[in-house]
Short mmCIF file of C-alpha atoms in Angstrom, two decimals:
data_model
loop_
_atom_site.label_atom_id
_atom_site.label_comp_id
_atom_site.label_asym_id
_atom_site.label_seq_id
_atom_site.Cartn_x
_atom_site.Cartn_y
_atom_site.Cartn_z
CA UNK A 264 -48.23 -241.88 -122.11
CA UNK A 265 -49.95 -239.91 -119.45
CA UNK A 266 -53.91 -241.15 -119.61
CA UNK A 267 -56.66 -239.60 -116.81
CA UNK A 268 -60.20 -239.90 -115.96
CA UNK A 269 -62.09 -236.36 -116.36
CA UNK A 270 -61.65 -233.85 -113.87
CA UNK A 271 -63.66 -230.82 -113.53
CA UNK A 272 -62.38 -227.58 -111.43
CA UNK A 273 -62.49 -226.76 -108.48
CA UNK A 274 -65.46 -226.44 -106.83
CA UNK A 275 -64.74 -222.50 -105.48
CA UNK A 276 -64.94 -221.67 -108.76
CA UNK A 277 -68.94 -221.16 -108.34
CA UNK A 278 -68.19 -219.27 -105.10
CA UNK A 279 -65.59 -217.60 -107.32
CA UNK A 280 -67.82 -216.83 -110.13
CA UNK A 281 -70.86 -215.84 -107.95
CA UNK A 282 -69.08 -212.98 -106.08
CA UNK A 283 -67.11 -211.69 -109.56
CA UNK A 284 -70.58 -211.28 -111.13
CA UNK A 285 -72.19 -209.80 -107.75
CA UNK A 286 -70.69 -205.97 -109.20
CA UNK A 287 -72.79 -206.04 -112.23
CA UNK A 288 -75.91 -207.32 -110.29
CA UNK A 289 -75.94 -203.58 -108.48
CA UNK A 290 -77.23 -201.53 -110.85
CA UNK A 291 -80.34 -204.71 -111.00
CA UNK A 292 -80.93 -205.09 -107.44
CA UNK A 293 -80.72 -201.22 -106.38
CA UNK A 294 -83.71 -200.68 -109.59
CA UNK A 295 -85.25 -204.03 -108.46
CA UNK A 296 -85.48 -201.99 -104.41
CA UNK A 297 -87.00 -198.98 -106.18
CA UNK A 298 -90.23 -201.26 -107.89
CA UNK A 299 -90.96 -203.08 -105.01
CA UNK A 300 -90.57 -200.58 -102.34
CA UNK A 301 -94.39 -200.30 -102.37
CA UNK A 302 -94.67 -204.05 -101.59
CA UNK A 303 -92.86 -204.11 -98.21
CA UNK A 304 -89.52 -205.37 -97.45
CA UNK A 305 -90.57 -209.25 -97.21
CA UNK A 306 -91.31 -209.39 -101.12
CA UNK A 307 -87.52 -207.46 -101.85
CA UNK A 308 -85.72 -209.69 -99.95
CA UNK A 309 -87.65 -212.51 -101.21
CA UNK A 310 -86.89 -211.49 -104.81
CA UNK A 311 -83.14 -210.86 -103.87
CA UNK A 312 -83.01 -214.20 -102.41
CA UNK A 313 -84.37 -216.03 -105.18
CA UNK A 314 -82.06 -214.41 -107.43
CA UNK A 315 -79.37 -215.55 -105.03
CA UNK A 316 -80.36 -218.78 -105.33
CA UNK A 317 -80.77 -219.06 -108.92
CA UNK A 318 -77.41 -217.83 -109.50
CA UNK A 319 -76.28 -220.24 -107.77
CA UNK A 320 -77.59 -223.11 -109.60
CA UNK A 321 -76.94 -221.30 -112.40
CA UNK A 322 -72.85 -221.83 -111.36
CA UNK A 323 -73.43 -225.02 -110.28
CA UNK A 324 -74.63 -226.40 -113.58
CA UNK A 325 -72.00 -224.76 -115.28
CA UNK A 326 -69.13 -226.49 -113.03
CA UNK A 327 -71.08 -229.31 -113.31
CA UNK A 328 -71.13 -229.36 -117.57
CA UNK A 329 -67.47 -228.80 -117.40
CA UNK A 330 -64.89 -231.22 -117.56
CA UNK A 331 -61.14 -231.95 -118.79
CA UNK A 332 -59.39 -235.31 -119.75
CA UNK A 333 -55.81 -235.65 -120.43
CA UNK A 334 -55.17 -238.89 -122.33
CA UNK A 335 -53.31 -240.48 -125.62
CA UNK A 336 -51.00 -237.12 -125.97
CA UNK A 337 -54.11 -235.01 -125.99
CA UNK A 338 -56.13 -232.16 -123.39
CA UNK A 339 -59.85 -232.84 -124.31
CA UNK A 340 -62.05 -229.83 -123.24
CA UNK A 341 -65.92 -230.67 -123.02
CA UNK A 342 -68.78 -228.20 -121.75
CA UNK A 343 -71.64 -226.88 -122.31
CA UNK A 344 -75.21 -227.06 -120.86
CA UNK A 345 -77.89 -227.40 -123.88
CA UNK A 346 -75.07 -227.52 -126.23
CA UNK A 347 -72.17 -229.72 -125.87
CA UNK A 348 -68.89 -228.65 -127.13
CA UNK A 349 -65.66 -231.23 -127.26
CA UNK A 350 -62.32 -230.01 -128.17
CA UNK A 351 -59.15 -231.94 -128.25
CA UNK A 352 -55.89 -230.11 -128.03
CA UNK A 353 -52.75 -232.66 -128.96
CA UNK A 354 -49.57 -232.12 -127.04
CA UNK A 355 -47.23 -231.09 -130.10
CA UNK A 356 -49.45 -228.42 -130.72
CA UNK A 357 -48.99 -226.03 -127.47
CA UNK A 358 -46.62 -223.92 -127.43
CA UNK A 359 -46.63 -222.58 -123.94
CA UNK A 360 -48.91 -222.54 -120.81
CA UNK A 361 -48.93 -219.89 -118.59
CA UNK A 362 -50.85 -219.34 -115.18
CA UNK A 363 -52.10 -216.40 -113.50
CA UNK A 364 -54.16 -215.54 -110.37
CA UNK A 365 -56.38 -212.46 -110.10
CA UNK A 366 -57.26 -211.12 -106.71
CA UNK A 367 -60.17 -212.63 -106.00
CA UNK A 368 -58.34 -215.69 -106.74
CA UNK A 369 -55.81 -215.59 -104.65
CA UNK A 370 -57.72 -215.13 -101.79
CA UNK A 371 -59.70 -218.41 -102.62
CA UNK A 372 -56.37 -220.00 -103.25
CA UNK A 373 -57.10 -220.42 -106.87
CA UNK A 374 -55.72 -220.13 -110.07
CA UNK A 375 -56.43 -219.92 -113.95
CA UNK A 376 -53.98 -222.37 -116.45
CA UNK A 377 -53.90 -220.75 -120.42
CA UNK A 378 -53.03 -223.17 -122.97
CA UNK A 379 -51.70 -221.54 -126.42
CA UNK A 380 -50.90 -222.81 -129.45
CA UNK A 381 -49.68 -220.12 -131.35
CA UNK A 382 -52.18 -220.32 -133.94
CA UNK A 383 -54.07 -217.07 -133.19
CA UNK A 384 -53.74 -214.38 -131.12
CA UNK A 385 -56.54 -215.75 -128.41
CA UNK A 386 -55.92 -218.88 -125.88
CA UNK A 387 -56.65 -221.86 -127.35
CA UNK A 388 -58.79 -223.21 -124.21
CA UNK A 389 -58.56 -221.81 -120.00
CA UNK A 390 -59.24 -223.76 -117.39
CA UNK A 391 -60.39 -220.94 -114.54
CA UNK A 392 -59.91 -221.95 -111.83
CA UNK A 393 -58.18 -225.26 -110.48
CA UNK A 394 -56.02 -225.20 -107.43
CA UNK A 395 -52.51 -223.94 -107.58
CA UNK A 396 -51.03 -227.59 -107.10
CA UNK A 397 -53.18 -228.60 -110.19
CA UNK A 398 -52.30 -225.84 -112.26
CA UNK A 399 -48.51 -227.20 -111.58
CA UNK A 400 -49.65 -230.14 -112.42
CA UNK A 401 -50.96 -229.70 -115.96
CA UNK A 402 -48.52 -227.16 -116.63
CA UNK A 403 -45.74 -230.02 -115.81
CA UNK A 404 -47.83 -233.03 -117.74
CA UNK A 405 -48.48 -230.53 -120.92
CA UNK A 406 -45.42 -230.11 -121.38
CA UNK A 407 -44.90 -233.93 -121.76
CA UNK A 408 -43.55 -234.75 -118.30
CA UNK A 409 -43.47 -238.22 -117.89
CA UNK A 410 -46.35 -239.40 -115.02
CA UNK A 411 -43.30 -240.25 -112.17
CA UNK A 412 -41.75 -237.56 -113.08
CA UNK A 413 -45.05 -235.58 -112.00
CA UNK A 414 -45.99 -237.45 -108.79
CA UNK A 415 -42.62 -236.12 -107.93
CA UNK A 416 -42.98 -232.45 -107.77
CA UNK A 417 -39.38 -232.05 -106.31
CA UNK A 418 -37.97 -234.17 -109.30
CA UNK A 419 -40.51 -232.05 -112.00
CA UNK A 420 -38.92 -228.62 -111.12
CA UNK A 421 -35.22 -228.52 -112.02
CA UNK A 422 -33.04 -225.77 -110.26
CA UNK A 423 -33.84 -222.08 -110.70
CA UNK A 424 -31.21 -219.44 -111.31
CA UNK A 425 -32.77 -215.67 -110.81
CA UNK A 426 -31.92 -213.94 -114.11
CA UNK A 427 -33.57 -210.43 -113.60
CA UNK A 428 -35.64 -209.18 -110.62
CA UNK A 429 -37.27 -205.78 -109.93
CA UNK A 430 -37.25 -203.93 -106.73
CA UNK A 431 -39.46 -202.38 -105.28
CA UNK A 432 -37.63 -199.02 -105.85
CA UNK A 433 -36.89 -200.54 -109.79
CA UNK A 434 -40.80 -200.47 -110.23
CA UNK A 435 -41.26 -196.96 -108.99
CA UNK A 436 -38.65 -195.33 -111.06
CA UNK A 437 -39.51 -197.08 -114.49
CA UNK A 438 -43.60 -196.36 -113.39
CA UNK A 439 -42.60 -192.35 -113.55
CA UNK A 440 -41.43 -192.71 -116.99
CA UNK A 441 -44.43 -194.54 -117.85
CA UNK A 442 -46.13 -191.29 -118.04
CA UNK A 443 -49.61 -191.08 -119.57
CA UNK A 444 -52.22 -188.42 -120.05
CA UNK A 445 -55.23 -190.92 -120.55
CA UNK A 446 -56.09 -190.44 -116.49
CA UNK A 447 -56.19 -187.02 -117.19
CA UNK A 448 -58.16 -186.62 -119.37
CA UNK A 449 -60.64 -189.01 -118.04
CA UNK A 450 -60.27 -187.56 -114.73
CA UNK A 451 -61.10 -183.96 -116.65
CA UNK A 452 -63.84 -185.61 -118.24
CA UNK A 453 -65.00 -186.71 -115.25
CA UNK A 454 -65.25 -183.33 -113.30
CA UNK A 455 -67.04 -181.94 -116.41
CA UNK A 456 -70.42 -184.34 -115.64
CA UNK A 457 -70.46 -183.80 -112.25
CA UNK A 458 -69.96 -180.09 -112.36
CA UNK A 459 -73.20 -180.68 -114.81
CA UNK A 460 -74.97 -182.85 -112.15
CA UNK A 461 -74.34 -180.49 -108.93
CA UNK A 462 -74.71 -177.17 -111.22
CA UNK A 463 -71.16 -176.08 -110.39
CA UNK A 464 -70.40 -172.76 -111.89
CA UNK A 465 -66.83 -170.65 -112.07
CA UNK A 466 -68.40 -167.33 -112.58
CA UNK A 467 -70.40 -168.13 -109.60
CA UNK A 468 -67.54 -169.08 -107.29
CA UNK A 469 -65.94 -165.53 -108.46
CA UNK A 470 -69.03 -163.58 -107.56
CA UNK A 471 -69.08 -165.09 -104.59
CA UNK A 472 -65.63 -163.87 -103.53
CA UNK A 473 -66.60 -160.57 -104.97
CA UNK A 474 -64.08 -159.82 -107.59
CA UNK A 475 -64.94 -158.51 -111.11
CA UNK A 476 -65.22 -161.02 -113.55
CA UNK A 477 -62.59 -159.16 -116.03
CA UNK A 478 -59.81 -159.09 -112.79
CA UNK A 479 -60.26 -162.26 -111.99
CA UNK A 480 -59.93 -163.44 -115.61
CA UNK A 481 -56.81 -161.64 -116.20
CA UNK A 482 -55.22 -162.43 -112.74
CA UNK A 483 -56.41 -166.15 -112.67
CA UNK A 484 -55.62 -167.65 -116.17
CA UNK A 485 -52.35 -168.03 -115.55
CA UNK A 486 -52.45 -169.19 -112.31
CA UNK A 487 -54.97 -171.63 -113.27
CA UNK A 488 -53.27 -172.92 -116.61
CA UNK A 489 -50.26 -173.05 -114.80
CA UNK A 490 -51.90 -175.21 -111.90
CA UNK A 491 -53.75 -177.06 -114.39
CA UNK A 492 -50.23 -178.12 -115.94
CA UNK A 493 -48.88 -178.85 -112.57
CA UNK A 494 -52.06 -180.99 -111.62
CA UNK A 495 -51.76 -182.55 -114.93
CA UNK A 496 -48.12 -183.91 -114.55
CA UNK A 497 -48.77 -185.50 -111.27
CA UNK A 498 -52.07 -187.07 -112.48
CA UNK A 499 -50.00 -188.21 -115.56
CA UNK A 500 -47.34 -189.63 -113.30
CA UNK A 501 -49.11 -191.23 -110.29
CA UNK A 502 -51.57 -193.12 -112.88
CA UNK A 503 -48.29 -194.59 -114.47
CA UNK A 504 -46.68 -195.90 -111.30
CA UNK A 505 -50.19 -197.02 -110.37
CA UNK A 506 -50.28 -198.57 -113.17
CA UNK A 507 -46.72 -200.26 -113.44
CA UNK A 508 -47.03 -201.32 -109.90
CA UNK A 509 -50.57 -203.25 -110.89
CA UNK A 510 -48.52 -205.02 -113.73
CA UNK A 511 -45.02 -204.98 -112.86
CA UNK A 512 -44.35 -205.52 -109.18
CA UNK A 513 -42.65 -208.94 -107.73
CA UNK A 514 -41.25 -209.04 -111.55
CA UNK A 515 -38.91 -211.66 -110.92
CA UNK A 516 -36.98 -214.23 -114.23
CA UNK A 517 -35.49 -217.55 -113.59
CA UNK A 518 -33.49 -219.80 -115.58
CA UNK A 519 -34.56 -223.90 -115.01
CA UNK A 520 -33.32 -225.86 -117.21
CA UNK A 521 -34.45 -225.34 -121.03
CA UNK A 522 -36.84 -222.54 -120.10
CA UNK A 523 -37.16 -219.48 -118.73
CA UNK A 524 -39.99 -218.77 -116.01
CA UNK A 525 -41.27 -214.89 -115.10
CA UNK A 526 -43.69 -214.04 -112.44
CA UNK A 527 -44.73 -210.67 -112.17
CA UNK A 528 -48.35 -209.05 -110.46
CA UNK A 529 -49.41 -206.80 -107.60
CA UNK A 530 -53.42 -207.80 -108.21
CA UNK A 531 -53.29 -210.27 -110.59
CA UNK A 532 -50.26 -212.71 -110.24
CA UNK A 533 -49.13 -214.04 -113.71
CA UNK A 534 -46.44 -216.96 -114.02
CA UNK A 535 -45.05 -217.99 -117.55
CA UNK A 536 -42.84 -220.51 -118.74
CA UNK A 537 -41.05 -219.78 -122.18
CA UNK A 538 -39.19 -222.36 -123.86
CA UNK A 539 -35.58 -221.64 -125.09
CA UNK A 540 -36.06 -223.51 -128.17
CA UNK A 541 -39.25 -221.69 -129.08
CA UNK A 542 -37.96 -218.17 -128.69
CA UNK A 543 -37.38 -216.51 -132.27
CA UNK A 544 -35.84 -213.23 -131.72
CA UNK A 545 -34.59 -210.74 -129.05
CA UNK A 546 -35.93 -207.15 -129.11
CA UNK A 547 -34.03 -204.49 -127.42
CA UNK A 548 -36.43 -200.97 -126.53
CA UNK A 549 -34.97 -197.92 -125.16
CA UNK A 550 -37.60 -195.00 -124.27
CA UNK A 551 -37.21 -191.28 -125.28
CA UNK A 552 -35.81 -190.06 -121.79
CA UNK A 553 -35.49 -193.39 -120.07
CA UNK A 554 -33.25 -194.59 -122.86
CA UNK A 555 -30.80 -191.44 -122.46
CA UNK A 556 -30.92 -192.41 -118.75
CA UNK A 557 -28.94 -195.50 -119.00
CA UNK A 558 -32.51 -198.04 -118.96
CA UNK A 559 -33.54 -200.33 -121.97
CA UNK A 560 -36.08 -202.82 -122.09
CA UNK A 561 -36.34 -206.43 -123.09
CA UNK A 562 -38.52 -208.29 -124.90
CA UNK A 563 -38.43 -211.96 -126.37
CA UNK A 564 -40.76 -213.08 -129.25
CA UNK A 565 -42.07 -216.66 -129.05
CA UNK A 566 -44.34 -219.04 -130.75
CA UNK A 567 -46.98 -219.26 -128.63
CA UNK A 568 -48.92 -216.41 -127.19
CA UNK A 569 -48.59 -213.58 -125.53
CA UNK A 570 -49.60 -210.34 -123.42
CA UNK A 571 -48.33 -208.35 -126.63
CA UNK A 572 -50.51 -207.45 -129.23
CA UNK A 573 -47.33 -208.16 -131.33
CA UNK A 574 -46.72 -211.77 -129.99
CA UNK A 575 -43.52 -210.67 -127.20
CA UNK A 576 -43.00 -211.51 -123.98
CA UNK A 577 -41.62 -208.90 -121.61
CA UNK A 578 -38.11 -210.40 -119.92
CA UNK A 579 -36.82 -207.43 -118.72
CA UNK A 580 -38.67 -204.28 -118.92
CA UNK A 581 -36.71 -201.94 -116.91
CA UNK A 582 -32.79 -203.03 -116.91
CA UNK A 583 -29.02 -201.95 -117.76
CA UNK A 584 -27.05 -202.66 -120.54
CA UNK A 585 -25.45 -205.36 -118.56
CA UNK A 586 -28.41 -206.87 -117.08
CA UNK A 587 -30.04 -207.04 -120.62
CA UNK A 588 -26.65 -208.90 -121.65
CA UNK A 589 -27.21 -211.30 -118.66
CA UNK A 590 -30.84 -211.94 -119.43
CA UNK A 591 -29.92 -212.44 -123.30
CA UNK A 592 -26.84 -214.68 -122.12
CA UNK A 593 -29.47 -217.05 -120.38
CA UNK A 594 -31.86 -217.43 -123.36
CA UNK A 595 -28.62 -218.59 -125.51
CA UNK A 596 -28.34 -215.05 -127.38
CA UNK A 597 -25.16 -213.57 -128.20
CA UNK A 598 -24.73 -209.64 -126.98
CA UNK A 599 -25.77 -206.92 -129.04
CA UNK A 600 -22.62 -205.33 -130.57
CA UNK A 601 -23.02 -201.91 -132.40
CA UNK A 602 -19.07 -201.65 -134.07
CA UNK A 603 -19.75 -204.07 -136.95
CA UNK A 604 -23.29 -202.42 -137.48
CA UNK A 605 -23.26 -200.76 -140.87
CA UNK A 606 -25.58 -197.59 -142.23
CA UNK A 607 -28.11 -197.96 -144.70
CA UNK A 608 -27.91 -195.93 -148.11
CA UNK A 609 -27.45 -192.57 -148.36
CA UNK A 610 -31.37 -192.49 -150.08
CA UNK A 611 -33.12 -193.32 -146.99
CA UNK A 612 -32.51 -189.63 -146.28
CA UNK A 613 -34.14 -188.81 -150.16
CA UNK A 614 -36.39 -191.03 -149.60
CA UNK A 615 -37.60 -190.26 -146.00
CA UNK A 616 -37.50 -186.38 -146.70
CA UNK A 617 -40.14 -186.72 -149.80
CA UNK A 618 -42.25 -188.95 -147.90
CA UNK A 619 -42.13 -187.17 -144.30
CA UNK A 620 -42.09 -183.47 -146.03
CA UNK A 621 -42.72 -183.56 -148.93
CA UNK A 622 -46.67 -183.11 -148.80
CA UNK A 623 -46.67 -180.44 -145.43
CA UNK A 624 -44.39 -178.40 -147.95
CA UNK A 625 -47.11 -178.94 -150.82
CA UNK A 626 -49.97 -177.90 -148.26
CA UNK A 627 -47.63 -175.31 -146.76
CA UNK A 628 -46.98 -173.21 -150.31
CA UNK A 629 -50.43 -173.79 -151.14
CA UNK A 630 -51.95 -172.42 -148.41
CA UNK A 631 -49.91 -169.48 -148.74
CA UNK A 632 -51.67 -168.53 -151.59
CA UNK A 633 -54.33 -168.23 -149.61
CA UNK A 634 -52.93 -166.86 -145.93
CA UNK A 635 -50.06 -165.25 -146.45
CA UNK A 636 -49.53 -165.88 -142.57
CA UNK A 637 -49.02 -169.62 -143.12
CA UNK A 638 -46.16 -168.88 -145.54
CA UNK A 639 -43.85 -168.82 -141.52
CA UNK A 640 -44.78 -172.24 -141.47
CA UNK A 641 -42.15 -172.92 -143.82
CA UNK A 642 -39.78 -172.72 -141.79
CA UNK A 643 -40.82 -175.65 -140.23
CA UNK A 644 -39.88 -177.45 -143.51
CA UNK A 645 -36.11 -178.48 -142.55
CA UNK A 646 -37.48 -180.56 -139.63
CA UNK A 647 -38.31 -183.55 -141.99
CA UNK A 648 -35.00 -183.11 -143.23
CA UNK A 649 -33.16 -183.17 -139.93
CA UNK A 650 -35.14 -186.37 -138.54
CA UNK A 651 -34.00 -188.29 -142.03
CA UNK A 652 -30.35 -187.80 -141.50
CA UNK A 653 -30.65 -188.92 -137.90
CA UNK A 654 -32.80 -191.91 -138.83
CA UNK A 655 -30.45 -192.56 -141.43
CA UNK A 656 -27.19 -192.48 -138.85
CA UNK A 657 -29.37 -194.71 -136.42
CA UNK A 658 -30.65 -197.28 -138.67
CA UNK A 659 -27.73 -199.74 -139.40
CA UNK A 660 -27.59 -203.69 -139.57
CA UNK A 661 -24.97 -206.61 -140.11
CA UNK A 662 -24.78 -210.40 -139.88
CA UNK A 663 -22.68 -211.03 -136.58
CA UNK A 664 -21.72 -214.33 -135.86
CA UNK A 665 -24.86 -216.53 -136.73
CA UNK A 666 -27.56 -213.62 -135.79
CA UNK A 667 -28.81 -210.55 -137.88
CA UNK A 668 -28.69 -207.85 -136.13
CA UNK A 669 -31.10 -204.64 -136.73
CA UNK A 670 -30.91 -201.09 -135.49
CA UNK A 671 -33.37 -198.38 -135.91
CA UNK A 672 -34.88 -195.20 -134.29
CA UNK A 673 -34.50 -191.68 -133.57
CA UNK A 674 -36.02 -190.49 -130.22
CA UNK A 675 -36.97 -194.00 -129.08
CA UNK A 676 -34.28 -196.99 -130.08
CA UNK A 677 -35.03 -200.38 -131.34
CA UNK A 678 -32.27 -203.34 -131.39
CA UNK A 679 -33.28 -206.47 -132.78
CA UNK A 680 -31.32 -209.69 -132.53
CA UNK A 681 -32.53 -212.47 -134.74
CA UNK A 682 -31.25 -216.17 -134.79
CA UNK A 683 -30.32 -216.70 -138.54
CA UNK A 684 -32.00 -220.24 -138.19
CA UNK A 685 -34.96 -218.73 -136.77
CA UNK A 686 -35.81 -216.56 -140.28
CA UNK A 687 -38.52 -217.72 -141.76
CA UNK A 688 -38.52 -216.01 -145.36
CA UNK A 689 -36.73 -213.18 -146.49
CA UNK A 690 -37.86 -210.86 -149.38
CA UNK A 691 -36.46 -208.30 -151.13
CA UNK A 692 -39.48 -205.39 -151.89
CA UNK A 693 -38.95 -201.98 -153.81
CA UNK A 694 -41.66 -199.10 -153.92
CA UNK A 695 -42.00 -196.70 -157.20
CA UNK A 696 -40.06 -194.09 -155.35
CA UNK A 697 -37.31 -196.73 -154.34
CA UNK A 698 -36.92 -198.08 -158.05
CA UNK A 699 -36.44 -193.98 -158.61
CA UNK A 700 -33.84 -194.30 -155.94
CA UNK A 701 -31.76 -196.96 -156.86
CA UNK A 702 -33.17 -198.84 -153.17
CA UNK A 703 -34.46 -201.29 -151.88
CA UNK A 704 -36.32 -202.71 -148.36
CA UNK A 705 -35.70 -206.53 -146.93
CA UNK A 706 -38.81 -208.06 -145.42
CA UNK A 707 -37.44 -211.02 -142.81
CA UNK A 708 -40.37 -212.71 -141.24
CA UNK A 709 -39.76 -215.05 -138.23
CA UNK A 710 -42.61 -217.51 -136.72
CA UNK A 711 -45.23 -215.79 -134.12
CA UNK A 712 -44.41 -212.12 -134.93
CA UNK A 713 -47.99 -209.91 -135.66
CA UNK A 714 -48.55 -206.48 -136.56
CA UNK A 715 -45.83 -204.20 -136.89
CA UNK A 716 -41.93 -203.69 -135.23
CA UNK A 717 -40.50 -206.27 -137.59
CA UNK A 718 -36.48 -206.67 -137.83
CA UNK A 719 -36.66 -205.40 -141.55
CA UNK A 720 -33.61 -203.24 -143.57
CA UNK A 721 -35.12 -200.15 -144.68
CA UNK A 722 -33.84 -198.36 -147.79
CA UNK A 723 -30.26 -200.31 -149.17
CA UNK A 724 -28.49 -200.51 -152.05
CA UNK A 725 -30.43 -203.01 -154.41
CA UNK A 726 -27.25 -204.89 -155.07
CA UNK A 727 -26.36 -205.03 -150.85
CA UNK A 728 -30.15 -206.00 -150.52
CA UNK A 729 -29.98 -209.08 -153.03
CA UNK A 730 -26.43 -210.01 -150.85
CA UNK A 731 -28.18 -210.00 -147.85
CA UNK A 732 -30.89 -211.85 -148.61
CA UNK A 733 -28.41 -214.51 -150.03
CA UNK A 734 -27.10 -214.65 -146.84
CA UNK A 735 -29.60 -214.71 -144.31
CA UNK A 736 -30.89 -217.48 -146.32
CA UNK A 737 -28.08 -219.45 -146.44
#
């Protein structure tokens, strides 16, 4: 049984934590200039040093207070200054520690160790920031490596297959489909206050060039809504392979042993480790255009935490159909094969049509009554229609082999592959308007799945929903 003395991090981390908080000091120090201007330079820099020197010991005593012990199958946590806090953490209880490096970090040769436990969607404790050959080092003995085994760091690390990588060139192309109009309008929003600050003004700009206000209207709208849309596109479409660069770049999987490990990061340099026996399901993602385009995504759901809101780690997030099968190969899951995949009922058409249309058409006829012009809108009404036959045609499921397997979507595709050992309950669920129908909706819940995208069978028979129950129960 591993058993240490406490430890406390490493002492950069009050270098560390000085120069990450120096940012928000600014706004202080630049007001703090303006007050004492009238007393002379001496005082301000006085002031500032002081300050400098306070926040220092300020970092100090917070290293200080801060320690960790690893002993009897446990990680005790203890800190606090006035208040002491102790937590103890037992072994059996994490579920997966992860480490990442921010920028700053890296450059101090640092990096931060999160321990989950699956119990909630927050860490359970962080250590930020221990060396990189400690954060190896805890990540090893939390996992239960046996003390030789960890003095040995060439023995600890079985051998790594690579599994998936991104290029360089992979990142670009799946950052333009990440396309997102959030920068824009922020960027928009932006322009807005400071034409308010400097006074800017459009009618001014066209006296200036000494054209008529109702010319320059009629000539310039287009132009300008077209080079508005233009601008717009390439804001949309640098931010996202800005942003998928920042998150995605270096994105490399390996296969060691019983777990898989992924490193991904431009600034901030994240390393997991997911064990094979803790992974409860495989969830297959295909975008709107990227999907039609040959690329899927990946995503494994686990029991401890995750950078998904919904508890999933991201495996593969820009692959082929045969990569996907080679990543799913290495975490022990079968392919996904869509021949044995059967529809739902014929209802889930009924019932998604009265749900998706019903009450536009009820709004529709009644505000015809009232605008005779919204009476065209009607013809919107078979849309509702058309999207419930194709989600109908896309949404199928079957038992294959030992896994359920899920399919649903209409623009954007979801494939879920679920371990029938991994199901945690199963429950059969009917609304008032499925009891009308004759239908019925299977719940399956599997361990460490929140919020919503969860492998259920929408709208089925209620005698094929009572048979599949049985069986993924079995």
């Amino acid at each position: 049984m591993v058993s240490e003395s406490p430890r406390r991090l490493h002492p950069g981390t009050i270098v560390l934590r000085i120069v990450t908080k120096a940012p928000q000091q600014v706004a202080g120090l630049v007001a703090l200039a303006a007050a004492t201007s009238r007393s002379g330079i001496g005082v301000m820099l006085g002031i500032v040093a002081a300050l400098m020197v306070g926040a220092g010991l300020f970092s100090w005593i917070r290293w200080r207070s801060f320690s960790y012990t690893i002993a009897d199958g446990e990680l005790t946590i203890a800190n606090g200054v006035l208040h002491r806090k102790r937590r103890s953490i037992p072994f059996e209880r994490i579920q997966d520690v992860s480490i990442d490096q921010k920028l700053l970090a890296r450059a101090f040769g640092l990096a931060r160790v999160r321990i989950e436990t699956g119990g909630g969607e927050a860490d359970e404790a962080t250590l930020d920031s221990v060396s990189l050959g400690e954060a190896a080092r805890l990540r090893a003995v939390l996992r239960g490596a046996a003390p030789s085994v960890v003095a040995d760091a060439a023995a600890a690390e079985p051998a790594r297959d690579v599994v998936f990588a991104l290029s360089p060139k992979r990142v670009l192309t799946m950052g333009v489909f990440g396309f997102s109009l959030v920068w824009v309008g922020l960027l928009f929003a932006g322009l807005n206050q400071v034409g308010d600050v400097i006074g800017w003004n459009w009618v001014d700009v066209r006296d200036w060039a000494g054209v008529a206000r109702q010319e320059a209207m009629a000539l310039a709208t287009p132009v300008f809504a077209a080079m508005a849309a233009v601008v717009a596109l390439l804001i949309g479409a640098i931010s996202g392979v800005l942003r998928t660069m920042l998150v995605e770049y270096g994105f490399r999987l390996e296969r060691e042993g019983g777990r898989l490990r992924r490193v991904r990061g431009l600034t901030t340099r994240t390393e997991i480790v997911l064990s094979l026996r803790r992974i409860q399901l495989a969830l297959i993602e295909r975008g709107m255009v990227s999907g039609r385009l040959g690329w899927a995504g990946l995503r494994l759901q686990t029991l401890g935490g995750s950078d998904d809101a919904c508890g999933r780690q991201s495996v593969a997030p820009f692959a082929r159909d045969d990569e996907i099968t080679r990543v799913l190969a290495a975490a022990g899951y079968a392919p996904f094969d869509p021949l044995p995949l059967r529809p739902v009922a014929f209802g889930h058409v009924l019932r998604t049509a009265i749900v998706r249309g019903g009450v536009p058409l009820i709004v529709v006829i009644v505000a015809a009554f009232f605008l005779p012009l919204a009476g065209s809108a009607l013809l919107l009404v078979p849309v509702p229609i058309v999207l419930a036959v194709m989600a109908r045609r896309r949404h199928r499921y079957a038992i294959v082999g030992d896994t359920l397997q899920v399919m649903r979507g209409v623009l954007s595709k979801q494939v879920w592959i679920v371990p029938l050992a991994r199901i945690q309950a199963v429950s059969v669920r009917r609304s008032l308007l499925q009891r009308l129908l004759g239908l019925a909706t299977v719940h399956v819940d599997t361990a460490g799945a929140k919020g919503l995208g969860r492998p259920n069978v929408v709208d089925v028979a209620v005698e094929d929903a009572e048979r599949l129950a049985a069986a993924l129960l079995r």
